[in-house]
Coordinates of C-alpha atoms in Angstrom, one line a residue:
M6 CA 8.0 -68.8 13.3
L7 CA 5.8 -72.5 12.4
V8 CA 3.2 -70.0 10.6
I9 CA 5.7 -68.5 8.5
G10 CA 7.7 -71.7 7.7
T11 CA 4.5 -73.4 6.4
L12 CA 3.4 -70.2 4.5
G13 CA 7.4 -70.2 3.0
E14 CA 6.8 -73.9 2.5
W15 CA 3.5 -73.6 0.6
F16 CA 5.3 -70.8 -1.5
W17 CA 7.8 -72.6 -2.8
W18 CA 6.3 -76.0 -3.1
D19 CA 7.5 -77.2 -6.6
R20 CA 4.2 -78.1 -8.2
L21 CA 3.6 -74.6 -8.3
W22 CA 7.6 -73.9 -10.4
L23 CA 8.6 -76.8 -11.1
P24 CA 7.0 -79.4 -14.0
G25 CA 6.1 -82.6 -12.5
N26 CA 8.9 -84.7 -12.8
L27 CA 11.4 -82.3 -11.0
T28 CA 11.7 -81.1 -7.5
W29 CA 14.0 -78.0 -5.8
A30 CA 16.3 -80.7 -4.8
D31 CA 16.6 -81.8 -8.6
L32 CA 18.3 -78.1 -9.2
K33 CA 20.9 -78.2 -7.2
D34 CA 24.4 -76.6 -7.9
E35 CA 26.8 -78.6 -10.1
D36 CA 29.0 -79.7 -12.9
G37 CA 29.1 -76.2 -13.5
L38 CA 25.8 -75.1 -13.5
V39 CA 24.2 -72.3 -10.7
Y40 CA 20.3 -72.1 -10.2
A41 CA 18.6 -68.9 -8.7
R42 CA 18.0 -68.9 -5.5
P43 CA 15.6 -66.2 -3.9
S44 CA 18.9 -66.0 -1.9
H45 CA 20.4 -63.8 -4.9
L46 CA 18.2 -61.0 -4.5
Y47 CA 19.3 -60.5 -1.1
I48 CA 22.0 -58.6 -2.4
T49 CA 19.9 -56.2 -3.6
L50 CA 19.6 -53.8 -0.9
P51 CA 22.8 -52.7 -0.2
Y52 CA 22.8 -51.9 -3.8
A53 CA 19.4 -50.1 -3.2
L54 CA 21.1 -47.4 -0.6
I55 CA 24.1 -47.5 -3.2
F56 CA 21.9 -46.2 -5.8
L57 CA 20.2 -43.5 -3.9
M58 CA 23.9 -42.3 -2.9
V59 CA 24.5 -41.5 -6.5
R60 CA 21.4 -40.0 -6.9
Y61 CA 22.4 -37.7 -4.7
L62 CA 25.4 -36.7 -5.3
F63 CA 23.8 -37.3 -9.7
E64 CA 21.1 -34.9 -8.4
R65 CA 23.1 -31.8 -7.1
L66 CA 26.8 -32.2 -9.2
I67 CA 25.2 -32.8 -12.8
A68 CA 21.6 -32.3 -12.7
T69 CA 21.0 -29.5 -10.8
P70 CA 24.4 -27.4 -13.1
L71 CA 22.4 -28.7 -16.4
A72 CA 19.8 -27.7 -15.1
A73 CA 20.6 -24.1 -14.8
S74 CA 22.3 -23.6 -17.6
L75 CA 18.8 -24.6 -19.6
G76 CA 17.2 -22.0 -17.6
I77 CA 15.3 -24.2 -15.5
T78 CA 15.6 -22.6 -12.1
E79 CA 12.7 -23.2 -9.2
K80 CA 10.6 -20.5 -8.9
T81 CA 9.7 -19.0 -5.8
R82 CA 7.0 -19.6 -3.8
H83 CA 4.8 -17.4 -1.3
R84 CA 3.4 -19.2 1.7
V85 CA 0.2 -18.6 2.5
E86 CA -0.7 -17.9 5.7
H87 CA -0.8 -19.4 9.0
N88 CA -4.3 -20.5 10.1
T89 CA -4.5 -23.9 12.7
V90 CA -7.5 -24.8 11.6
L91 CA -7.7 -24.3 7.8
E92 CA -4.4 -26.0 8.4
Q93 CA -5.5 -29.3 10.9
H94 CA -8.2 -29.7 8.5
F95 CA -5.6 -29.8 5.2
R96 CA -3.5 -32.4 7.0
T97 CA -6.0 -34.7 8.1
K98 CA -9.2 -34.5 6.5
S99 CA -8.9 -33.2 3.5
K100 CA -6.9 -31.1 1.1
N101 CA -9.8 -30.4 -1.2
P102 CA -12.9 -29.9 1.0
G103 CA -16.4 -29.4 -0.4
Q104 CA -18.7 -26.9 0.0
A105 CA -20.3 -27.7 3.1
D106 CA -17.2 -28.0 4.9
I107 CA -15.4 -24.6 3.4
D108 CA -19.2 -23.1 5.6
G109 CA -18.1 -25.5 9.2
L110 CA -14.7 -23.5 8.4
C111 CA -15.9 -20.1 7.8
K112 CA -17.5 -20.0 11.0
K113 CA -14.7 -21.2 13.0
C114 CA -12.2 -19.0 11.4
G115 CA -14.5 -16.2 10.7
W116 CA -13.3 -15.9 7.0
S117 CA -15.1 -15.6 4.2
S118 CA -16.1 -18.5 1.7
R119 CA -13.6 -16.8 -0.8
Q120 CA -10.5 -16.6 1.5
V121 CA -11.1 -20.6 2.8
E122 CA -11.1 -21.6 -1.3
R123 CA -8.1 -18.9 -2.1
W124 CA -6.2 -20.1 1.2
F125 CA -7.0 -24.2 0.1
R126 CA -6.2 -23.4 -3.5
R127 CA -2.6 -21.5 -2.6
R128 CA -1.4 -24.7 0.1
R129 CA -2.3 -26.8 -2.3
N130 CA 0.3 -25.4 -4.5
Q131 CA 2.9 -24.8 -2.1
D132 CA 2.8 -28.7 -1.5
R133 CA 3.3 -29.2 -5.2
P134 CA 6.7 -30.0 -6.7
G135 CA 8.7 -27.6 -8.5
V136 CA 9.5 -27.8 -12.2
L137 CA 13.7 -28.1 -10.4
K138 CA 13.0 -31.4 -8.9
K139 CA 11.0 -32.7 -11.5
F140 CA 13.6 -32.4 -13.8
R141 CA 16.9 -33.8 -11.6
E142 CA 14.3 -36.7 -10.8
A143 CA 13.5 -37.1 -14.7
S144 CA 17.0 -36.7 -16.2
W145 CA 18.2 -39.4 -13.2
R146 CA 15.6 -41.8 -14.9
M147 CA 16.3 -41.2 -18.2
I148 CA 20.1 -42.1 -17.4
F149 CA 19.7 -45.0 -15.9
Y150 CA 17.0 -46.3 -18.4
L151 CA 19.3 -45.7 -21.1
L152 CA 21.9 -47.8 -19.8
A153 CA 20.2 -50.3 -18.6
F154 CA 19.2 -51.0 -22.8
I155 CA 22.8 -50.3 -23.4
G156 CA 23.2 -52.8 -20.6
G157 CA 20.7 -55.3 -21.9
I158 CA 21.6 -54.7 -25.4
I159 CA 24.6 -55.9 -24.5
A160 CA 24.1 -58.8 -22.0
L161 CA 22.1 -60.2 -24.8
Y162 CA 23.4 -59.7 -28.4
D163 CA 25.3 -62.8 -28.5
K164 CA 22.7 -64.9 -26.7
P165 CA 21.0 -67.2 -28.9
W166 CA 17.6 -66.7 -27.8
F167 CA 18.3 -62.9 -29.1
Y168 CA 17.2 -64.2 -32.2
N169 CA 15.8 -67.3 -31.8
V170 CA 13.2 -66.9 -29.2
P171 CA 11.9 -70.9 -28.7
E172 CA 15.5 -71.4 -27.3
V173 CA 14.8 -69.5 -24.2
W174 CA 12.8 -73.0 -23.3
S175 CA 15.7 -75.3 -24.8
D176 CA 16.5 -77.5 -21.6
Y177 CA 14.0 -75.7 -19.2
P178 CA 14.3 -75.5 -16.1
K179 CA 18.0 -76.6 -16.0
Q180 CA 18.9 -73.5 -17.2
S181 CA 22.0 -72.3 -15.8
M182 CA 21.9 -68.7 -14.7
L183 CA 24.6 -66.7 -16.3
D184 CA 26.8 -63.8 -15.2
S185 CA 25.2 -60.9 -16.8
Q186 CA 22.0 -62.1 -15.8
Y187 CA 22.3 -62.8 -12.5
W188 CA 24.3 -58.8 -12.3
Y189 CA 21.3 -56.9 -15.3
Y190 CA 17.8 -58.3 -12.9
T191 CA 20.4 -58.3 -9.9
V192 CA 20.7 -53.9 -10.5
E193 CA 17.6 -53.4 -12.2
M194 CA 15.7 -54.9 -8.9
S195 CA 18.3 -52.6 -6.6
F196 CA 17.1 -50.0 -8.8
Y197 CA 13.2 -50.2 -8.2
L198 CA 14.0 -51.1 -4.8
S199 CA 15.5 -47.6 -4.4
L200 CA 12.7 -46.2 -5.8
V201 CA 10.4 -47.6 -3.3
L202 CA 12.6 -46.5 -0.6
R203 CA 12.2 -42.6 -1.6
I204 CA 8.7 -42.9 -2.8
T205 CA 7.3 -40.8 -0.9
F206 CA 9.7 -38.0 -1.8
D207 CA 9.6 -38.0 -4.8
V208 CA 7.1 -36.2 -7.3
K209 CA 3.8 -37.7 -7.4
R210 CA 2.7 -39.4 -10.6
K211 CA -1.1 -40.1 -11.9
T212 CA -2.1 -43.5 -12.9
G213 CA -3.9 -43.4 -16.8
H214 CA -7.5 -43.6 -15.1
A215 CA -6.7 -40.8 -13.4
Q216 CA -5.6 -38.4 -16.3
S217 CA -8.4 -39.9 -17.8
N218 CA -11.3 -38.5 -16.1

């Protein structure tokens, strides 16, 4: 606990975050001014769980019927023949074995090299997300980003810094947090936290570097 406390003090050291003439003690909520606090982020966890529930309902009740109306259906995939040796290698070592590994697997299971290569190819295809799953996930993200964009415009259009960027630094850092700012960032962070909680289930995407290769 002492180590955690020391790290916390170092992380929130005044000189890392504030101008030299200010400390955190100077930023107390008073005279109608409300300042951002780390504790404001705690609410993002329950909201992230709410996002997960809303997403589940959206994908089942809206995205799936919409996909059907557009002719987007899940193709039937035939499962590969079960082979304990190959399945073990697939799960624990490599989903795309090299020739040396293939030769060794051929000896273990008594198959030809072509049969082993075909098995691994079909096994990889078996785990690939279907087009329906991709459509549901993409629809959910599109709806959120569209609503977030509209919400951002509504929150900003009447603010002076929307039209005059230097106004962002007016009275910095003694700037009161607006309700619109609080809720916009809370919703955004809750959404991305919900994506983190779903990261092992969602469609895996290649990075730009991987795609260029």
